[in-house]
Short mmCIF file of C-alpha atoms and ligand atoms in Angstrom, two decimals:
data_model
loop_
_atom_site.label_atom_id
_atom_site.label_comp_id
_atom_site.label_asym_id
_atom_site.label_seq_id
_atom_site.Cartn_x
_atom_site.Cartn_y
_atom_site.Cartn_z
CA MET A 149 100.11 96.10 90.74
CA LYS A 150 101.01 98.39 93.65
CA LYS A 151 102.32 96.55 96.68
CA ILE A 152 103.50 97.34 100.18
CA VAL A 153 104.72 95.50 103.27
CA VAL A 154 103.38 96.80 106.61
CA TYR A 155 104.60 95.35 109.89
CA SER A 156 104.78 95.75 113.65
CA SER A 157 108.14 95.00 115.24
CA LEU A 158 109.53 95.73 118.67
CA THR A 159 113.06 94.33 118.42
CA GLY A 160 113.55 93.99 114.65
CA ASN A 161 112.77 90.33 113.86
CA THR A 162 109.53 91.01 112.01
CA ARG A 163 111.08 94.04 110.31
CA LYS A 164 113.88 91.80 108.95
CA VAL A 165 111.39 89.32 107.55
CA GLY A 166 109.25 92.15 106.15
CA GLU A 167 112.24 93.72 104.45
CA ALA A 168 113.15 90.40 102.83
CA ILE A 169 109.59 90.00 101.53
CA ALA A 170 109.65 93.59 100.24
CA GLU A 171 112.90 92.90 98.41
CA GLU A 172 111.41 89.76 96.88
CA ILE A 173 108.19 91.37 95.62
CA GLY A 174 109.74 94.75 94.77
CA CYS A 175 108.18 97.28 97.14
CA LYS A 176 108.77 99.17 100.39
CA ALA A 177 108.52 97.72 103.91
CA VAL A 178 107.07 100.22 106.38
CA ASN A 179 106.43 100.13 110.12
CA PHE A 180 102.68 100.60 110.71
CA GLU A 181 103.39 103.59 112.97
CA ASP A 182 104.69 105.55 109.96
CA GLU A 183 102.08 108.07 108.81
CA CYS A 184 102.56 107.09 105.18
CA VAL A 185 100.65 103.83 105.76
CA ASN A 186 97.60 105.45 107.35
CA ASP A 187 95.87 105.20 104.00
CA LEU A 188 96.38 102.02 101.98
CA SER A 189 93.81 102.78 99.28
CA GLU A 190 96.38 103.01 96.48
CA PHE A 191 97.73 99.48 97.12
CA ASP A 192 96.47 96.29 95.45
CA PHE A 193 98.49 93.96 97.67
CA VAL A 194 99.48 94.39 101.32
CA ALA A 195 101.84 92.00 103.10
CA VAL A 196 100.87 92.27 106.77
CA GLY A 197 103.32 91.15 109.44
CA PHE A 198 103.26 91.09 113.23
CA TYR A 199 105.22 89.75 116.17
CA VAL A 200 103.24 87.77 118.73
CA ASP A 201 102.60 89.66 121.95
CA LYS A 202 100.79 87.62 124.61
CA GLY A 203 98.88 85.43 122.22
CA GLY A 204 98.23 87.73 119.26
CA PRO A 205 99.30 90.91 117.50
CA ASP A 206 100.00 93.71 119.96
CA ALA A 207 96.92 95.81 120.72
CA HIS A 208 97.97 98.80 118.58
CA PHE A 209 98.68 96.72 115.51
CA LYS A 210 95.48 94.73 115.97
CA ARG A 211 93.55 97.99 115.91
CA TYR A 212 95.48 99.12 112.82
CA MET A 213 94.66 95.85 111.03
CA LYS A 214 90.98 96.17 111.88
CA GLU A 215 90.72 99.84 110.91
CA LYS A 216 93.01 100.14 107.89
CA ILE A 217 93.28 96.82 106.06
CA LYS A 218 90.00 96.13 104.29
CA ASN A 219 88.96 94.29 101.12
CA LYS A 220 92.54 93.77 99.90
CA ASN A 221 94.62 90.96 98.55
CA VAL A 222 96.98 90.36 101.44
CA GLY A 223 99.83 88.18 102.67
CA LEU A 224 100.27 87.32 106.34
CA PHE A 225 103.61 86.87 108.08
CA ILE A 226 104.35 86.35 111.76
CA THR A 227 107.35 85.96 114.05
CA LEU A 228 107.03 84.45 117.52
CA GLY A 229 109.10 82.96 120.32
CA ALA A 230 107.47 79.53 120.17
CA GLU A 231 108.08 76.93 117.47
CA PRO A 232 106.03 77.76 114.36
CA GLU A 233 104.84 74.11 114.13
CA SER A 234 103.57 74.13 117.73
CA GLU A 235 99.91 74.39 118.68
CA HIS A 236 100.63 78.01 119.68
CA GLY A 237 102.14 78.75 116.25
CA THR A 238 99.13 77.23 114.47
CA LYS A 239 96.81 79.25 116.69
CA MET A 240 98.66 82.50 115.94
CA LEU A 241 98.19 81.96 112.20
CA GLU A 242 94.49 81.37 112.86
CA VAL A 243 94.28 84.59 114.90
CA GLY A 244 95.94 86.57 112.09
CA ARG A 245 93.75 84.99 109.41
CA GLU A 246 90.58 85.68 111.36
CA ILE A 247 91.32 89.39 111.79
CA LEU A 248 92.15 89.79 108.10
CA GLU A 249 89.27 87.72 106.76
CA GLN A 250 86.71 89.47 108.97
CA ASN A 251 87.51 92.62 106.97
CA GLY A 252 86.94 91.00 103.58
CA ASN A 253 90.65 90.58 102.82
CA LYS A 254 91.80 87.65 100.69
CA ILE A 255 94.94 85.92 101.99
CA LEU A 256 97.22 84.92 99.11
CA ARG A 257 100.39 84.03 101.01
CA GLU A 258 101.45 83.08 104.56
CA PHE A 259 104.71 82.73 106.43
CA ILE A 260 105.63 82.16 110.08
CA CYS A 261 108.98 81.73 111.83
CA GLN A 262 110.59 81.96 115.23
CA GLY A 263 112.17 85.21 116.40
CA ALA A 264 114.69 85.81 119.16
CA ILE A 265 113.00 86.83 122.40
CA ASP A 266 114.07 90.14 123.92
CA PRO A 267 116.62 89.30 126.67
CA LYS A 268 114.88 91.86 128.91
CA LEU A 269 111.66 89.85 128.68
CA ILE A 270 113.52 86.63 129.47
CA GLU A 271 115.04 88.32 132.52
CA GLN A 272 111.58 89.46 133.68
CA MET A 273 110.19 85.95 133.27
CA ARG A 274 113.09 84.53 135.28
CA GLU A 275 112.45 87.05 138.06
CA MET A 276 108.71 86.37 138.10
CA ALA A 277 109.24 82.61 138.20
CA ALA A 278 111.80 82.95 141.01
CA LYS A 279 109.39 85.10 143.06
CA ALA A 280 106.40 82.80 142.51
CA GLY A 281 108.38 79.64 143.31
CA ASP A 282 106.15 76.55 143.09
CA LYS A 283 103.19 78.69 142.02
CA ALA A 284 104.91 80.12 138.93
CA LEU A 285 102.59 80.37 135.92
CA HIS A 286 105.52 79.87 133.55
CA PRO A 287 108.11 77.86 135.49
CA ILE A 288 111.65 77.88 134.09
CA THR A 289 111.84 74.30 132.86
CA PRO A 290 114.64 72.82 130.75
CA GLU A 291 112.11 72.75 127.86
CA ARG A 292 111.50 76.50 128.22
CA GLU A 293 115.23 77.20 128.36
CA ALA A 294 115.71 75.08 125.22
CA ARG A 295 112.92 76.98 123.43
CA TRP A 296 114.45 80.34 124.31
CA ALA A 297 117.85 79.14 123.16
CA ALA A 298 116.41 77.82 119.89
CA ALA A 299 114.60 81.10 119.21
CA ALA A 300 117.76 83.16 119.81
CA SER A 301 119.23 82.57 116.35
CA HIS A 302 116.04 83.44 114.43
CA PRO A 303 115.13 84.74 111.97
CA ASP A 304 118.17 83.11 110.36
CA ALA A 305 119.28 82.91 106.73
CA SER A 306 117.02 79.95 106.12
CA ASP A 307 113.96 81.80 107.53
CA ILE A 308 114.73 84.75 105.27
CA ALA A 309 115.05 82.51 102.22
CA ASN A 310 111.80 80.72 103.12
CA ALA A 311 109.96 84.02 103.60
CA LYS A 312 111.06 85.12 100.14
CA THR A 313 109.97 81.80 98.63
CA ALA A 314 106.57 82.07 100.34
CA PHE A 315 105.91 85.45 98.68
CA ARG A 316 107.53 84.73 95.32
CA GLY A 317 105.38 85.52 92.30
CA ILE A 318 103.26 88.26 93.88
C1 FMN B 1443 105.94 91.61 125.40
C2 FMN B 1443 106.20 90.37 124.58
C3 FMN B 1443 105.25 89.36 124.58
C4 FMN B 1443 105.47 88.18 123.82
N1 FMN B 1443 104.51 87.22 123.79
C5 FMN B 1443 104.73 86.09 123.06
C6 FMN B 1443 103.73 85.05 123.01
O1 FMN B 1443 102.65 85.15 123.58
N2 FMN B 1443 104.03 83.95 122.28
C7 FMN B 1443 105.20 83.78 121.60
O2 FMN B 1443 105.39 82.75 120.97
N3 FMN B 1443 106.16 84.76 121.62
C8 FMN B 1443 105.93 85.89 122.32
N4 FMN B 1443 106.88 86.89 122.33
C9 FMN B 1443 108.10 86.72 121.52
C10 FMN B 1443 108.05 87.55 120.22
O3 FMN B 1443 106.84 87.31 119.51
C11 FMN B 1443 109.22 87.19 119.30
O4 FMN B 1443 110.44 87.32 119.97
C12 FMN B 1443 109.19 88.06 118.04
O5 FMN B 1443 110.05 87.53 117.06
C13 FMN B 1443 109.59 89.51 118.31
O6 FMN B 1443 109.55 90.21 117.09
P1 FMN B 1443 110.15 91.67 116.86
O7 FMN B 1443 111.65 91.56 117.00
O8 FMN B 1443 109.73 92.01 115.48
O9 FMN B 1443 109.57 92.55 117.91
C14 FMN B 1443 106.68 88.04 123.07
C15 FMN B 1443 107.63 89.09 123.10
C16 FMN B 1443 107.40 90.25 123.83
C17 FMN B 1443 108.45 91.32 123.84
#
């Protein structure tokens, strides 16, 4: 069975998880922008991973998923800033599943974990909240600060081990 891991990753979290999955199932992990994954016809199994960008895969990767990943056995993996068990985490898995299943893909495995949020993005959110004052869409609450702090150490060794376990046996 020919396998490949394809991912989108801005700051490396999803790449790390993808590389661990690739190591576990014995194949390459490739960023979707690499030309060599323009044609996936030779692969029987594709592990598809994205980082969450404003409520879903980033627009380029979403297009790639819709155009290139069709009628395959697939695995889905996601990293995001929010807690994986949160409503948002559950929703992100649903979003990923829907895109893949619409194209006739069969999802064999799934994995989701938190990933450190780019400090530049955190800085931007702080600035926006400070400017908007009481009207801030995402006010900087102690809960938000705690979530950012919790995400900062992920993916950690335990996430990597869990990702491997989730894809074991493929
Ligand atoms: C522009 C941008 C938008 C993001 N939007 C969300 C979001 O809507 N929900 C969320 O939980 N995390 C969001 N995040 C956090 C990332 O999904 C998370 O840090 C992820 O692990 C980054 O993965 P990467 O290192 O592979 O790029 C966002 C990050 C960036 C940079």
